[in-house]
CSV table of C-alpha atoms and ligand atoms in Angstrom, one decimal:
chain,number,residue,atom,x,y,z
N,81,MET,CA,0.1,0.0,0.1
N,82,THR,CA,1.3,3.3,-0.8
N,83,ARG,CA,0.9,6.1,1.8
N,84,PRO,CA,-1.4,9.0,1.0
N,85,ILE,CA,0.0,12.1,-0.7
N,86,GLN,CA,0.7,14.8,2.0
N,87,VAL,CA,0.3,18.4,1.2
N,88,LEU,CA,1.1,21.4,3.4
N,89,VAL,CA,-0.9,24.5,2.8
N,90,ALA,CA,0.9,27.7,4.1
N,91,GLU,CA,-1.8,30.3,4.0
N,92,ASP,CA,-2.9,32.7,6.7
N,93,ASP,CA,-6.3,33.5,5.2
N,94,PRO,CA,-8.7,31.0,6.7
N,95,LYS,CA,-11.3,31.2,4.0
N,96,ILE,CA,-8.8,30.4,1.2
N,97,ALA,CA,-7.2,27.8,3.3
N,98,LYS,CA,-10.5,26.1,3.9
N,99,VAL,CA,-11.3,26.0,0.1
N,100,VAL,CA,-7.9,24.7,-0.8
N,101,GLU,CA,-8.0,22.1,2.0
N,102,HIS,CA,-11.4,21.0,0.8
N,103,LEU,CA,-10.2,20.7,-2.8
N,104,LEU,CA,-7.3,18.7,-2.1
N,105,ARG,CA,-8.9,16.3,0.5
N,106,ARG,CA,-11.6,15.6,-2.2
N,107,GLU,CA,-8.6,14.3,-4.4
N,108,GLY,CA,-7.6,11.9,-1.5
N,109,TYR,CA,-4.5,13.9,-0.2
N,110,GLN,CA,-3.8,14.3,3.4
N,111,VAL,CA,-3.7,18.1,4.1
N,112,ALA,CA,-2.1,20.0,6.9
N,113,ARG,CA,-2.0,23.7,7.3
N,114,ALA,CA,0.6,26.3,8.4
N,115,ARG,CA,-0.8,29.7,9.4
N,116,ASP,CA,2.6,31.6,9.0
N,117,GLY,CA,6.0,31.2,7.2
N,118,ARG,CA,7.8,30.2,10.4
N,119,GLU,CA,5.4,27.3,11.1
N,120,ALA,CA,5.7,26.3,7.3
N,121,LEU,CA,9.5,26.1,7.6
N,122,THR,CA,9.4,24.2,10.8
N,123,ARG,CA,6.9,21.6,9.6
N,124,VAL,CA,8.6,20.9,6.2
N,125,GLU,CA,11.7,20.1,8.2
N,126,VAL,CA,10.2,17.3,10.3
N,127,GLU,CA,7.2,16.0,8.3
N,128,PRO,CA,7.4,14.1,5.1
N,129,PHE,CA,5.4,16.4,2.9
N,130,ASP,CA,5.1,15.7,-0.9
N,131,LEU,CA,4.1,19.2,-1.8
N,132,LEU,CA,4.0,22.7,-0.4
N,133,LEU,CA,1.2,25.2,-1.4
N,134,LEU,CA,2.6,28.5,-0.3
N,135,ASP,CA,1.0,31.9,-0.1
N,136,ILE,CA,3.3,34.8,-0.6
N,137,GLY,CA,1.7,37.2,1.9
N,138,LEU,CA,2.4,35.3,5.1
N,139,PRO,CA,3.1,36.6,8.5
N,140,GLU,CA,6.4,36.0,10.3
N,141,VAL,CA,8.4,34.9,7.4
N,142,ASP,CA,6.9,35.8,4.0
N,143,GLY,CA,6.5,33.3,1.1
N,144,PHE,CA,9.4,34.7,-0.9
N,145,GLU,CA,11.8,33.8,2.0
N,146,VAL,CA,10.1,30.4,2.7
N,147,CYS,CA,10.5,29.4,-0.9
N,148,ARG,CA,14.0,30.4,-1.0
N,149,ARG,CA,14.9,28.4,2.0
N,150,VAL,CA,12.9,25.3,1.1
N,151,LYS,CA,14.4,25.2,-2.2
N,152,ALA,CA,17.9,25.7,-0.9
N,153,ARG,CA,17.8,22.6,1.2
N,154,SER,CA,15.3,20.1,-0.3
N,155,ASP,CA,13.5,19.0,-3.5
N,156,LEU,CA,10.1,19.6,-2.0
N,157,PRO,CA,7.8,20.7,-4.8
N,158,VAL,CA,6.4,24.2,-4.2
N,159,ILE,CA,3.4,25.9,-5.8
N,160,VAL,CA,3.2,29.6,-5.1
N,161,LEU,CA,-0.2,31.3,-4.5
N,162,SER,CA,0.0,34.9,-5.2
N,163,ALA,CA,-2.7,37.5,-4.3
N,164,ARG,CA,-4.3,39.5,-7.1
N,165,GLY,CA,-2.6,42.7,-5.9
N,166,GLU,CA,0.8,41.2,-6.3
N,167,GLU,CA,2.4,41.3,-9.7
N,168,LEU,CA,2.8,37.7,-10.9
N,169,ASP,CA,6.0,38.6,-12.9
N,170,ARG,CA,7.7,39.9,-9.8
N,171,VAL,CA,6.5,37.0,-7.7
N,172,MET,CA,7.9,34.6,-10.2
N,173,GLY,CA,11.2,36.4,-10.3
N,174,LEU,CA,11.7,36.3,-6.7
N,175,THR,CA,10.6,32.7,-6.3
N,176,LEU,CA,12.5,31.4,-9.2
N,177,GLY,CA,12.8,27.7,-8.6
N,178,ALA,CA,9.1,27.3,-7.4
N,179,ASP,CA,7.5,24.6,-9.5
N,180,ASP,CA,4.3,26.5,-10.3
N,181,TYR,CA,2.5,29.7,-9.7
N,182,ILE,CA,-1.2,30.3,-9.2
N,183,ALA,CA,-2.8,33.8,-9.0
N,184,LYS,CA,-5.7,34.3,-6.6
N,185,PRO,CA,-8.6,34.1,-7.0
N,186,PHE,CA,-8.0,30.7,-8.7
N,187,ASN,CA,-10.2,28.5,-10.5
N,188,SER,CA,-10.7,25.2,-8.5
N,189,ALA,CA,-10.3,22.8,-11.5
N,190,GLU,CA,-7.1,24.7,-12.5
N,191,LEU,CA,-5.7,24.5,-8.9
N,192,VAL,CA,-6.3,20.7,-8.9
N,193,LEU,CA,-4.9,20.2,-12.3
N,194,ARG,CA,-1.7,22.2,-11.4
N,195,VAL,CA,-1.2,20.3,-8.1
N,196,LYS,CA,-1.6,17.0,-10.0
N,197,ALA,CA,0.9,18.0,-12.7
N,198,VAL,CA,3.5,19.1,-10.3
N,199,LEU,CA,3.1,15.8,-8.2
N,200,ARG,CA,3.2,13.7,-11.4
N,201,ARG,CA,6.6,15.5,-12.4
N,202,ALA,CA,8.0,15.0,-8.9
N,203,ARG,CA,7.1,11.3,-9.0
N,204,SER,CA,8.5,10.7,-12.4
N,205,GLY,CA,11.9,11.6,-11.2
N,206,GLY,CA,12.1,15.1,-10.3
N,207,ALA,CA,13.3,18.2,-12.1
N,208,ASP,CA,17.0,17.0,-12.5
N,209,SER,CA,16.7,13.7,-14.1
N,210,PRO,CA,16.2,13.4,-17.7
N,211,SER,CA,12.6,12.2,-18.6
N,212,GLU,CA,12.2,9.2,-20.7
N,213,LEU,CA,8.8,10.5,-21.7
N,214,GLN,CA,8.1,10.3,-25.4
N,215,ARG,CA,4.8,12.0,-25.4
N,216,VAL,CA,3.1,14.7,-23.5
N,217,GLN,CA,-0.4,15.9,-23.4
N,218,ARG,CA,-1.1,19.4,-22.3
N,219,GLY,CA,-4.6,20.7,-22.6
N,220,ASN,CA,-5.4,20.6,-26.4
N,221,LEU,CA,-1.7,20.2,-27.2
N,222,THR,CA,0.1,16.8,-27.9
N,223,LEU,CA,3.7,16.4,-28.5
N,224,ASP,CA,5.6,13.3,-29.6
N,225,ARG,CA,9.2,13.3,-29.1
N,226,SER,CA,10.2,10.3,-31.3
N,227,SER,CA,8.5,11.5,-34.4
N,228,ARG,CA,8.9,15.2,-33.4
N,229,GLN,CA,5.3,16.0,-34.3
N,230,ALA,CA,2.8,18.3,-32.5
N,231,TRP,CA,-1.0,18.4,-32.6
N,232,LEU,CA,-3.6,20.9,-31.5
N,233,GLY,CA,-6.5,18.9,-30.9
N,234,GLU,CA,-6.7,16.7,-34.1
N,235,ARG,CA,-4.7,19.1,-36.2
N,236,GLU,CA,-1.1,18.6,-36.8
N,237,VAL,CA,1.1,21.7,-36.3
N,238,SER,CA,4.2,22.0,-38.4
N,239,LEU,CA,7.1,22.9,-36.4
N,240,THR,CA,10.9,23.3,-37.2
N,241,GLY,CA,13.4,21.4,-35.1
N,242,LYS,CA,14.2,24.2,-32.8
N,243,GLU,CA,10.7,25.3,-32.4
N,244,PHE,CA,9.9,21.7,-31.4
N,245,ASP,CA,12.9,21.5,-29.0
N,246,ILE,CA,11.7,24.8,-27.2
N,247,LEU,CA,8.1,23.8,-26.9
N,248,TRP,CA,9.1,20.2,-25.7
N,249,THR,CA,11.4,21.6,-23.1
N,250,LEU,CA,8.7,24.1,-21.9
N,251,ALA,CA,5.8,21.7,-22.0
N,252,GLN,CA,7.7,18.9,-20.1
N,253,ARG,CA,7.6,21.0,-17.0
N,254,PRO,CA,4.5,23.2,-16.9
N,255,GLY,CA,4.7,26.1,-14.4
N,256,GLN,CA,8.5,26.2,-14.3
N,257,VAL,CA,10.0,29.5,-15.1
N,258,TRP,CA,12.9,29.1,-17.6
N,259,THR,CA,15.3,32.0,-18.0
N,260,ARG,CA,16.4,32.8,-21.5
N,261,GLU,CA,19.9,31.5,-20.9
N,262,GLN,CA,18.5,28.1,-19.6
N,263,LEU,CA,16.3,27.7,-22.7
N,264,LEU,CA,19.2,28.6,-25.0
N,265,GLN,CA,21.4,26.2,-23.4
N,266,GLN,CA,18.7,23.4,-23.4
N,267,VAL,CA,17.9,23.9,-27.0
N,268,TRP,CA,21.5,24.4,-28.4
N,269,ASP,CA,22.8,21.8,-26.0
N,270,THR,CA,26.1,23.7,-25.2
N,271,ASP,CA,27.2,27.1,-23.9
N,272,TYR,CA,25.4,28.8,-26.7
N,273,MET,CA,26.6,32.4,-26.7
N,274,GLY,CA,24.3,33.8,-29.4
N,275,ASP,CA,22.1,36.6,-28.8
N,276,SER,CA,18.8,35.9,-27.3
N,277,SER,CA,16.9,37.6,-30.1
N,278,THR,CA,17.0,34.2,-31.8
N,279,LEU,CA,14.9,32.9,-28.9
N,280,THR,CA,12.5,35.8,-29.1
N,281,VAL,CA,12.0,35.1,-32.9
N,282,LEU,CA,11.5,31.4,-32.2
N,283,VAL,CA,9.0,31.8,-29.5
N,284,ARG,CA,7.0,34.4,-31.6
N,285,ARG,CA,6.8,31.9,-34.3
N,286,LEU,CA,5.7,29.1,-32.0
N,287,ARG,CA,3.0,31.3,-30.5
N,288,GLU,CA,1.7,32.1,-34.1
N,289,LYS,CA,1.4,28.3,-34.6
N,290,ILE,CA,-0.1,27.1,-31.4
N,291,GLU,CA,-1.8,30.0,-29.6
N,292,PRO,CA,-5.4,30.7,-30.3
N,293,ASP,CA,-4.5,34.3,-30.0
N,294,PRO,CA,-0.7,34.9,-30.2
N,295,ALA,CA,-1.1,38.5,-28.7
N,296,GLU,CA,-2.6,36.9,-25.6
N,297,PRO,CA,-0.6,33.7,-25.2
N,298,GLN,CA,-2.2,31.0,-23.0
N,299,TYR,CA,0.4,28.3,-23.4
N,300,ILE,CA,3.8,30.2,-23.6
N,301,ARG,CA,3.8,33.1,-21.1
N,302,THR,CA,6.4,35.6,-20.8
N,303,VAL,CA,7.9,36.3,-17.4
N,304,TYR,CA,9.2,39.9,-17.9
N,305,GLY,CA,12.7,40.3,-17.0
N,306,VAL,CA,13.2,36.6,-16.6
N,307,GLY,CA,12.2,34.4,-19.4
N,308,TYR,CA,9.2,32.1,-20.2
N,309,ARG,CA,7.1,29.4,-18.7
N,310,PHE,CA,4.5,27.0,-20.1
N,311,VAL,CA,1.0,27.1,-18.6
N,312,GLU,CA,-1.1,24.0,-18.7
N,313,VAL,CA,-4.5,25.1,-19.9
N,314,PRO,CA,-7.5,23.0,-18.6
N,315,PRO,CA,-9.0,21.4,-21.7
N,316,SER,CA,-12.4,22.9,-20.7
N,317,SER,CA,-11.3,26.4,-21.0
N,318,VAL,CA,-9.6,26.1,-24.2
D,562,CA,CA1,-1.8,35.9,2.8
């Protein structure tokens, strides 16, 4: 028998905490709650959590600092919850290393989907081991690595080799923020020193091919001043 998945919800707002706890328990997870950053740090030290859902605006120690400390000493997956008033790009820049970001108010289905995606990724070997995965399905988008094909629903999308590489890299780890340098290195394999305008052009072309509205990208989001991240869009909202 496998033990149930244990999630720590670090959230000082009792209403939000209650909703999140309810959603996660309904999925069969064991849920604990920390009311401030200090409590969250103490508990992740001594309890075997599989995931930390972390509010940014926490008393005692804020979410930025909690994320930094947790990621500095463990592989515990972290999903950051950010309030509407907080600029998500700034949050992402300051919590680089978090596994995903969710803005409040959040959609219930989306929260559950993101939690499952992060847990799935953590279980399939974590962020550091190369994935043997040959096919990924993200919302309406399907990618096949062996044939290097991509589909949007039933329609095949024609991608160049580099376009496919970038999309594959991003889609493998939804939510993760990639700096431009990291992406260039992934796709060119070595210490590519070329200018990052190449990447900008590639991403623009990719968006024209896969985004319903390239001016308002749903899949490949820009993180200003940092890079890009892929967002898994729930199929129902596509
Ligand atoms: Ca808060």
